PDB file of C-alpha atoms in Angstrom:
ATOM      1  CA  UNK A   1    -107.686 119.663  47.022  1.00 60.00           C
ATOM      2  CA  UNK A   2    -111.203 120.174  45.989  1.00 65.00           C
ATOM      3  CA  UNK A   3    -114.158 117.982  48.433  1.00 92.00           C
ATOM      4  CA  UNK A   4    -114.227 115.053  45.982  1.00 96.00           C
ATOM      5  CA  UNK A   5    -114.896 111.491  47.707  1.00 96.00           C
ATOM      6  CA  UNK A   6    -114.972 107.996  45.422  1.00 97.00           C
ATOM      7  CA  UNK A   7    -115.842 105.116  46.785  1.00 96.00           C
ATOM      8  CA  UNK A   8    -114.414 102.572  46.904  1.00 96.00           C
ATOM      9  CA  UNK A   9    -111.477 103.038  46.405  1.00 95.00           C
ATOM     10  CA  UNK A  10    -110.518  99.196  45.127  1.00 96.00           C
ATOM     11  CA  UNK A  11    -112.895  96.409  44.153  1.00 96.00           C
ATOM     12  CA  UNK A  12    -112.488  93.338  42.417  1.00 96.00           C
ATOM     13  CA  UNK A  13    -115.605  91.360  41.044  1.00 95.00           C
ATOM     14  CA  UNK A  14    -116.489  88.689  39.288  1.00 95.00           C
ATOM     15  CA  UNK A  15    -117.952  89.019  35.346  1.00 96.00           C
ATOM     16  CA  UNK A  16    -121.724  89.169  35.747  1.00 96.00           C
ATOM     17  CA  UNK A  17    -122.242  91.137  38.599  1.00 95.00           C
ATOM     18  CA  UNK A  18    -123.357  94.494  39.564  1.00 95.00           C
ATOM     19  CA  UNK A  19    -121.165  96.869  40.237  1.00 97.00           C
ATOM     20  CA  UNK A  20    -121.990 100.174  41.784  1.00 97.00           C
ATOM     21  CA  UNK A  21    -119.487 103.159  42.361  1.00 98.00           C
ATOM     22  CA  UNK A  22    -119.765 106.444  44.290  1.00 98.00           C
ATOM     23  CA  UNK A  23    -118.646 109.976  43.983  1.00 98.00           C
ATOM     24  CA  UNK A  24    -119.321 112.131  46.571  1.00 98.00           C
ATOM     25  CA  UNK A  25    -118.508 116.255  46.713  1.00 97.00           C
ATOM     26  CA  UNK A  26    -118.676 119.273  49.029  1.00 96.00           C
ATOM     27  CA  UNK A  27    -118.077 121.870  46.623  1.00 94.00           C
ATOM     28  CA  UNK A  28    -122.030 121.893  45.510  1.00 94.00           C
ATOM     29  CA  UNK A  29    -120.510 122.327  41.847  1.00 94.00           C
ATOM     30  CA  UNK A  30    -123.153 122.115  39.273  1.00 93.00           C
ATOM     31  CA  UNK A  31    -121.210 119.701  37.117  1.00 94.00           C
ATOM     32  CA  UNK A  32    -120.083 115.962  37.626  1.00 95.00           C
ATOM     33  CA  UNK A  33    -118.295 113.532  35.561  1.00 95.00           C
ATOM     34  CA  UNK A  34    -117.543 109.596  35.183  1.00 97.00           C
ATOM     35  CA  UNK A  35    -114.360 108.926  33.772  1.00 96.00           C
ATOM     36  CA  UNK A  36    -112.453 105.457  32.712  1.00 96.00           C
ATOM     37  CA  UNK A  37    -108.719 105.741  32.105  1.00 93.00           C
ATOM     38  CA  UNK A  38    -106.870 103.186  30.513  1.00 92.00           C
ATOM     39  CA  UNK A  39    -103.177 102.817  28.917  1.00 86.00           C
ATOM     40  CA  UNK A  40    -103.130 103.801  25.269  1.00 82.00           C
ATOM     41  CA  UNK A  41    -106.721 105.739  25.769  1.00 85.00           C
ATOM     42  CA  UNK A  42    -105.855 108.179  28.297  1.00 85.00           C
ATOM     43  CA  UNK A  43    -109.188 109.510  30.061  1.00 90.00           C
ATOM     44  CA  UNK A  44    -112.485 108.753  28.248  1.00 92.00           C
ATOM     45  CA  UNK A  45    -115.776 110.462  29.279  1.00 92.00           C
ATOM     46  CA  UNK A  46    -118.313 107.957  30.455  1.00 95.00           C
ATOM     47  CA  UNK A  47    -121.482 110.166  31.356  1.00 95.00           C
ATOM     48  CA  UNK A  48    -121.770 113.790  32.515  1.00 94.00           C
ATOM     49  CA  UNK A  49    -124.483 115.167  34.983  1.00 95.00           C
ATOM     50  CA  UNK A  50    -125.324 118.988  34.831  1.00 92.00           C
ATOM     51  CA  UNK A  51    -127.663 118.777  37.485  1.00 93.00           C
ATOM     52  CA  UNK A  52    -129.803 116.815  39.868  1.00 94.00           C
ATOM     53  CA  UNK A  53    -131.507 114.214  37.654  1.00 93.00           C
ATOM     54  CA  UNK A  54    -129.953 115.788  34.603  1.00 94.00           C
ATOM     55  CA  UNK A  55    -127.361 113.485  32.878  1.00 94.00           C
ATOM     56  CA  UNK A  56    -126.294 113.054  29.326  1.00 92.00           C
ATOM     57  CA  UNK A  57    -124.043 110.485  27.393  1.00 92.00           C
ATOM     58  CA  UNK A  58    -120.313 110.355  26.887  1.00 90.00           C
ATOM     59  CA  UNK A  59    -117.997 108.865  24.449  1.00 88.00           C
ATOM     60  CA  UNK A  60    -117.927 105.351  25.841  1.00 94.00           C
ATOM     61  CA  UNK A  61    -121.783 105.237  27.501  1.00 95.00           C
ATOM     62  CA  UNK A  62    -122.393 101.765  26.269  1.00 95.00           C
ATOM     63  CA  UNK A  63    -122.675  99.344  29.429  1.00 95.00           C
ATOM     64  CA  UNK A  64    -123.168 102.533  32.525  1.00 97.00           C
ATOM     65  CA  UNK A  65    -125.243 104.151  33.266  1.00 97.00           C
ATOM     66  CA  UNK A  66    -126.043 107.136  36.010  1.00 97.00           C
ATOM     67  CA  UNK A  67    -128.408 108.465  38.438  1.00 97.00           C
ATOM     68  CA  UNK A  68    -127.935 112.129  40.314  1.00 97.00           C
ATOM     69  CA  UNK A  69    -131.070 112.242  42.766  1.00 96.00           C
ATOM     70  CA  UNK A  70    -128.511 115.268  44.978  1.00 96.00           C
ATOM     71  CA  UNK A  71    -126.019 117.458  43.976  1.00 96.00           C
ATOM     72  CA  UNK A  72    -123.332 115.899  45.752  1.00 97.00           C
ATOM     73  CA  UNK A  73    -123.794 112.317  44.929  1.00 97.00           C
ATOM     74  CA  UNK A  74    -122.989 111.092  41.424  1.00 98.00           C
ATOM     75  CA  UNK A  75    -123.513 107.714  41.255  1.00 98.00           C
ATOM     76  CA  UNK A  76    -121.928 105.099  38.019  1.00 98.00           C
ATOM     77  CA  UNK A  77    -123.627 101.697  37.515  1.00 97.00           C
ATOM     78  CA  UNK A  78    -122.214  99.121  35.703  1.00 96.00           C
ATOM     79  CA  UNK A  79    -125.834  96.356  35.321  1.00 92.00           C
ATOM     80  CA  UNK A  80    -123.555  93.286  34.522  1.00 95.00           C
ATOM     81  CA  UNK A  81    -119.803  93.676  34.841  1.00 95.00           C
ATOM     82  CA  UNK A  82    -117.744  92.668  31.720  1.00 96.00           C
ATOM     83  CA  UNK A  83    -113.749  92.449  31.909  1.00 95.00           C
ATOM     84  CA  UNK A  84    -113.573  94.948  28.973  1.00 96.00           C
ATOM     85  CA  UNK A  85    -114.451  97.299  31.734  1.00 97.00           C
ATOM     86  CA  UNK A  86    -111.550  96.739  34.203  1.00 97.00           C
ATOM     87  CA  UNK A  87    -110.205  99.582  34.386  1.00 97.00           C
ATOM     88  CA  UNK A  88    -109.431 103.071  36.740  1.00 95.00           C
ATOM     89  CA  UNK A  89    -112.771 105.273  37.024  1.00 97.00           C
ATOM     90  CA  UNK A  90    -112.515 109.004  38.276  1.00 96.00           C
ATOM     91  CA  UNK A  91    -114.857 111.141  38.684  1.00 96.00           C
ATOM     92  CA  UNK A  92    -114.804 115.160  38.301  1.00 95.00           C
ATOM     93  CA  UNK A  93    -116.322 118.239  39.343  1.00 94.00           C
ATOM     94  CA  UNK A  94    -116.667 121.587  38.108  1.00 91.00           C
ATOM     95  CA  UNK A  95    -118.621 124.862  38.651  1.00 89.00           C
ATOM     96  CA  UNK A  96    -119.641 125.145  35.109  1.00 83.00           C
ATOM     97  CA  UNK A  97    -118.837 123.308  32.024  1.00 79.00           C
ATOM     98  CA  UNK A  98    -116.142 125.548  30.320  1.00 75.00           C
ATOM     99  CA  UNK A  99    -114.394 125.939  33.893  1.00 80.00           C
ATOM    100  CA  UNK A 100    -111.645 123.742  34.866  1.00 83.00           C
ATOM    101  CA  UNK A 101    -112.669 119.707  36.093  1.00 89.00           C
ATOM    102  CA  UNK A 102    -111.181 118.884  39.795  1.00 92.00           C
ATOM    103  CA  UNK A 103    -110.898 114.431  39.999  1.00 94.00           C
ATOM    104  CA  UNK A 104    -110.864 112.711  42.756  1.00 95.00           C
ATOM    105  CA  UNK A 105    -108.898 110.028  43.521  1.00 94.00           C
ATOM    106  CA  UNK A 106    -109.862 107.269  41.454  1.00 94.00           C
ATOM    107  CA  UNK A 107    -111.500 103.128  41.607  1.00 96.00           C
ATOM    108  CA  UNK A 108    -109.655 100.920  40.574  1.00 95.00           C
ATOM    109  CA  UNK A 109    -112.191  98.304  39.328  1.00 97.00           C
ATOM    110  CA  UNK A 110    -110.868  94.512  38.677  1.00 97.00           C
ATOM    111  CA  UNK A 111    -113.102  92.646  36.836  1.00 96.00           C
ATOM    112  CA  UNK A 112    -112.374  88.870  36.455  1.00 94.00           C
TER     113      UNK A 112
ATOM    114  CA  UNK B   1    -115.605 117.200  16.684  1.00 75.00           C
ATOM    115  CA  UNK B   2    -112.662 118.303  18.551  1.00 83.00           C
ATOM    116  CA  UNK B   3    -108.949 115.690  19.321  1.00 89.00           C
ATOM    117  CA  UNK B   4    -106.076 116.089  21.223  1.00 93.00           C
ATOM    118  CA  UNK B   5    -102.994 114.424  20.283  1.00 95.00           C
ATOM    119  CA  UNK B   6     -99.883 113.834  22.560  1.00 96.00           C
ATOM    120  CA  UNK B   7     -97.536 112.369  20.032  1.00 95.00           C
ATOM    121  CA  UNK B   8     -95.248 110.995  22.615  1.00 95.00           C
ATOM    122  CA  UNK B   9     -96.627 108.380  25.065  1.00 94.00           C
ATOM    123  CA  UNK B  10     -92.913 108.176  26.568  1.00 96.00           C
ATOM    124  CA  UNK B  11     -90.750 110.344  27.358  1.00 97.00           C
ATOM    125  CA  UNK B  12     -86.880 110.119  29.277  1.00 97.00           C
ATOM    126  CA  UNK B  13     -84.999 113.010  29.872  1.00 97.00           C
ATOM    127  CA  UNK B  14     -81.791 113.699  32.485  1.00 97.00           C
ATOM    128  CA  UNK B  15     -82.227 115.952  35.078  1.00 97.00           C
ATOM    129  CA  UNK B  16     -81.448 119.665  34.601  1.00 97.00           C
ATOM    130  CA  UNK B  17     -82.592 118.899  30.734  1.00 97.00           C
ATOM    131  CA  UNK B  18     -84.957 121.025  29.096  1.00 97.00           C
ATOM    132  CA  UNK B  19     -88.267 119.088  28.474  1.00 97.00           C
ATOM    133  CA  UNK B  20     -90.968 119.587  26.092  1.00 97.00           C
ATOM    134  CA  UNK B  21     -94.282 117.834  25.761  1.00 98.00           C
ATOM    135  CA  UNK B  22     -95.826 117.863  22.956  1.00 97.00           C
ATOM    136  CA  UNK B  23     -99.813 118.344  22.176  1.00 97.00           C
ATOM    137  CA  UNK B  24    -101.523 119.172  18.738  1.00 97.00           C
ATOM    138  CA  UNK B  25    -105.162 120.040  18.790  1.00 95.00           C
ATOM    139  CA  UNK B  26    -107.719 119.820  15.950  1.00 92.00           C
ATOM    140  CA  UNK B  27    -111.129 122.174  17.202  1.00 88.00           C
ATOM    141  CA  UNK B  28    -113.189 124.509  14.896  1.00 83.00           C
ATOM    142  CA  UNK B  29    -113.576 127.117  16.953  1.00 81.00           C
ATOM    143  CA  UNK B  30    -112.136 128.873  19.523  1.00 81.00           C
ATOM    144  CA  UNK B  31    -110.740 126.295  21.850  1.00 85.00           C
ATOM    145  CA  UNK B  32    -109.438 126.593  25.838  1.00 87.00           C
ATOM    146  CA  UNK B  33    -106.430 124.694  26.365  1.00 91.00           C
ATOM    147  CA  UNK B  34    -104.999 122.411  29.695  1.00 92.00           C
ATOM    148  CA  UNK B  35    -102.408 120.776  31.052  1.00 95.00           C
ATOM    149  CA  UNK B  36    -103.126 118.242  33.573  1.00 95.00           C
ATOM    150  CA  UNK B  37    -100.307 116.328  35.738  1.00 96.00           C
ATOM    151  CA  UNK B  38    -100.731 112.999  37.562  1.00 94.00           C
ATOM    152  CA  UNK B  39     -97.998 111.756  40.016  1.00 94.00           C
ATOM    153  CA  UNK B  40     -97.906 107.891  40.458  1.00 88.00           C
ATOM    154  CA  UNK B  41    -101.045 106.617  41.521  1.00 79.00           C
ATOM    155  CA  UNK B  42    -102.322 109.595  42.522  1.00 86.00           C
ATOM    156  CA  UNK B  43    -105.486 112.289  41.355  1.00 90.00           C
ATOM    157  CA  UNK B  44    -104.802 114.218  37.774  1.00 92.00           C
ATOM    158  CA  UNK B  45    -104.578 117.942  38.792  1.00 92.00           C
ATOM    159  CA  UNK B  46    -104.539 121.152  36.833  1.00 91.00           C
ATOM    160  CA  UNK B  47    -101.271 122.392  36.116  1.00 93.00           C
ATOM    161  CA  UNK B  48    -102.267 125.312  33.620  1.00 90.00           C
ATOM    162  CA  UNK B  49    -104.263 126.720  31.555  1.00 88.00           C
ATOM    163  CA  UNK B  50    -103.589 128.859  28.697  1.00 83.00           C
ATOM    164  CA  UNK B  51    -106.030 131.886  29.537  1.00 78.00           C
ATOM    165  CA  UNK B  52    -104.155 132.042  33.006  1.00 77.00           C
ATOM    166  CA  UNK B  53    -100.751 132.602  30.817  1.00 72.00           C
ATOM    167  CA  UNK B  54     -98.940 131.962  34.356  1.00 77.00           C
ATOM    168  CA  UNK B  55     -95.846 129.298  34.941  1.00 78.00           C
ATOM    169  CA  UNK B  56     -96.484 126.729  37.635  1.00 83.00           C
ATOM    170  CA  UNK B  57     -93.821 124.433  39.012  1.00 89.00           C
ATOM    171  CA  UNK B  58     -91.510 125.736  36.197  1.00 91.00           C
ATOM    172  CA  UNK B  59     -93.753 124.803  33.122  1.00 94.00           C
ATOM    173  CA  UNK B  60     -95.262 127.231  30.493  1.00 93.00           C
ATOM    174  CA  UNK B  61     -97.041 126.638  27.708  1.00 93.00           C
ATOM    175  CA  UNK B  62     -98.410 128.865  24.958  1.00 87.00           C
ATOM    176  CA  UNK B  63    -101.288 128.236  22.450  1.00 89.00           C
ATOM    177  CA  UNK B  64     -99.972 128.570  18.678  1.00 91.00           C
ATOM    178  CA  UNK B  65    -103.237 128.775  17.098  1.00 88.00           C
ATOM    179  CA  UNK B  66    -101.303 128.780  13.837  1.00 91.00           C
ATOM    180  CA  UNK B  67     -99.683 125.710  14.390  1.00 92.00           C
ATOM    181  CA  UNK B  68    -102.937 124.454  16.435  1.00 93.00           C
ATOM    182  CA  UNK B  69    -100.242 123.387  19.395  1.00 95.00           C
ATOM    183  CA  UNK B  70    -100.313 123.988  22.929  1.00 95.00           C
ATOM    184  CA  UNK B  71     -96.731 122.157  23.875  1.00 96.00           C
ATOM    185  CA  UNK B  72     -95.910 122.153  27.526  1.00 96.00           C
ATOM    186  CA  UNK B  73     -92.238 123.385  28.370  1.00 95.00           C
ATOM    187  CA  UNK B  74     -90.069 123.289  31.577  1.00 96.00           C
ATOM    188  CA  UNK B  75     -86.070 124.644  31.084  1.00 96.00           C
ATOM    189  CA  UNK B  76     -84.578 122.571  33.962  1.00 96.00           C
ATOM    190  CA  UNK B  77     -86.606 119.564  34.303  1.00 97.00           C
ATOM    191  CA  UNK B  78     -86.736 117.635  38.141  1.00 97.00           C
ATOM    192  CA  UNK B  79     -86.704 114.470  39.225  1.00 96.00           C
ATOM    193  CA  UNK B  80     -90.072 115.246  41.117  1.00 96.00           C
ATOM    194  CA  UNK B  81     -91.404 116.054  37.513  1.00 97.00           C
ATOM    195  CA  UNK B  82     -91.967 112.204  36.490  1.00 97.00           C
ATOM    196  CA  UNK B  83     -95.267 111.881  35.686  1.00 97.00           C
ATOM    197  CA  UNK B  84     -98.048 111.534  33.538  1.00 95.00           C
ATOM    198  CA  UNK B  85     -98.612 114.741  31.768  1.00 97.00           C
ATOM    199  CA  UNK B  86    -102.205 114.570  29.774  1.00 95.00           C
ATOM    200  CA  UNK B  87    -103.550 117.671  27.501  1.00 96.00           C
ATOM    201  CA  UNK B  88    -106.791 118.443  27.326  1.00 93.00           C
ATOM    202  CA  UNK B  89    -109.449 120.731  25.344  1.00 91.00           C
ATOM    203  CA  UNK B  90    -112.731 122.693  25.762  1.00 85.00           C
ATOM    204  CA  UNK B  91    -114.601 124.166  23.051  1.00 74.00           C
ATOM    205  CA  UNK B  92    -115.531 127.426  24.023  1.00 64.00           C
ATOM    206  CA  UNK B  93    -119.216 126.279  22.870  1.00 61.00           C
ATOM    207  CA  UNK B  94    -122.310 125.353  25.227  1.00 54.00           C
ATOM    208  CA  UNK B  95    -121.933 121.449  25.421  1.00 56.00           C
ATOM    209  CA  UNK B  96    -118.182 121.505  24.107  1.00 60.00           C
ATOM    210  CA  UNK B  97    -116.358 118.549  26.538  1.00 75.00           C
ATOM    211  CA  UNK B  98    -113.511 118.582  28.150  1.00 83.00           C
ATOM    212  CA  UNK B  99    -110.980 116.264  25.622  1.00 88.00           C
ATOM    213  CA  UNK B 100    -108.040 114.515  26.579  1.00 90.00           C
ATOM    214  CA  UNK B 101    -105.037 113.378  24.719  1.00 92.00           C
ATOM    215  CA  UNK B 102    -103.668 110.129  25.378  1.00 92.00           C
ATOM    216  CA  UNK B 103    -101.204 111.202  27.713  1.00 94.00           C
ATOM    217  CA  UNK B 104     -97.367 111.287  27.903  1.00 96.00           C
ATOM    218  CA  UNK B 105     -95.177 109.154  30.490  1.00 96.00           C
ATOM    219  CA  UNK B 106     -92.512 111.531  31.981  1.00 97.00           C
ATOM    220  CA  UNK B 107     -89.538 109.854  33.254  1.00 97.00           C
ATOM    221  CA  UNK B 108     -86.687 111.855  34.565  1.00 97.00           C
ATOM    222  CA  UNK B 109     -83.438 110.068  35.009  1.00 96.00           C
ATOM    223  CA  UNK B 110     -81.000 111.678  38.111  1.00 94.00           C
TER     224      UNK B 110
END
């Protein structure tokens, strides 16, 4: 399995609140992704990094946002937690962006 | 703008059935093709791709660029096969995404 860390791995919160999750790697690949999956939706890109400090939008960016300050940490911010974003968050590596995306092991965020 | 569609979100089949997943794909260019697995609660990982044109745990899959399908096939199917079973597509394009279908629920019945 590739060096892909997410922490944590549960958390439940209340509607309001910040909510910060973490995705850690050892592969120094260039490329890092946020990810929500949810039934009927399958996996929806969130935001993308391509390198440190370099991030760019997804399909479902509204709410998140992202910060890369090293290549291993790829951190996912969500400023005031809704319940529309309960949900199961991976995150993804890969070497370059046409090459296949390793996931860790998912959050499961609760959001009440 | 490039889709994936799994037209199945279930699926039941008895083991020692053949199983096919199903996945259409709508891209204007050249497009690179995956099959990703995810066992119950656990990571999605890359079961193929179609450049590799190699069989892993049983499955194959072929791009019909004709038909714009890229269905996922297995001629015996397990009961260690349940799963969720998600397609995906790259453009071949700088800034092309990786896309994902909606996924398909794999149950096999002993």
């Amino acid at each position: 399995d590739a060096g892909i860390t997410q922490s944590p791995r549960h958390k439940v919160t209340e509607t309001g609140t910040p909510v910060t999750l973490r995705c850690h790697q050892t592969e120094n690949h260039r490329y890092m992704y946020w990810y929500r999956q949810d039934p009927g939706h399958g996996l929806r890109l969130i935001h993308y990094s391509y390198g440190v400090k370099d991030t760019d939008k997804g399909e479902v960016s509204d709410g998140y946002s992202v910060s890369r300050s090293k290549t291993e940490d790829f951190l996912l911010t969500l400023e005031s937690a809704t319940s529309s974003q309960t949900s199961v968050y991976f995150c993804a590596i890969s070497e370059q962006e046409d090459q296949p995306q390793h996931f860790g092991d998912g959050t499961r965020l609760s959001i009440l | 703008a490039q889709r994936v569609t799994q037209p199945e979100k279930l699926l039941s089949v008895f083991k020692g059935a053949p199983v096919e997943l199903k996945c259409n794909y709508s891209y204007s260019g050249s497009p690179e093709l995956f099959w990703y697995v995810q066992y119950s609660r656990q990571r999605l990982q890359l079961l193929l791709r179609h450049i590799s044109r190699e069989s892993i745990k049983g499955f194959t899959a072929d791009l019909n660029k004709g038909e714009t399908s890229f269905h996922l096939k297995k001629p015996f199917a397990q009961e260690e096969d349940s799963a969720m079973y998600y397609c995906a597509l790259s453009g071949r394009t700088s800034g092309s995404r990786l896309t994902f279908g909606e996924g398909t629920q794999l149950t096999v019945n002993p």
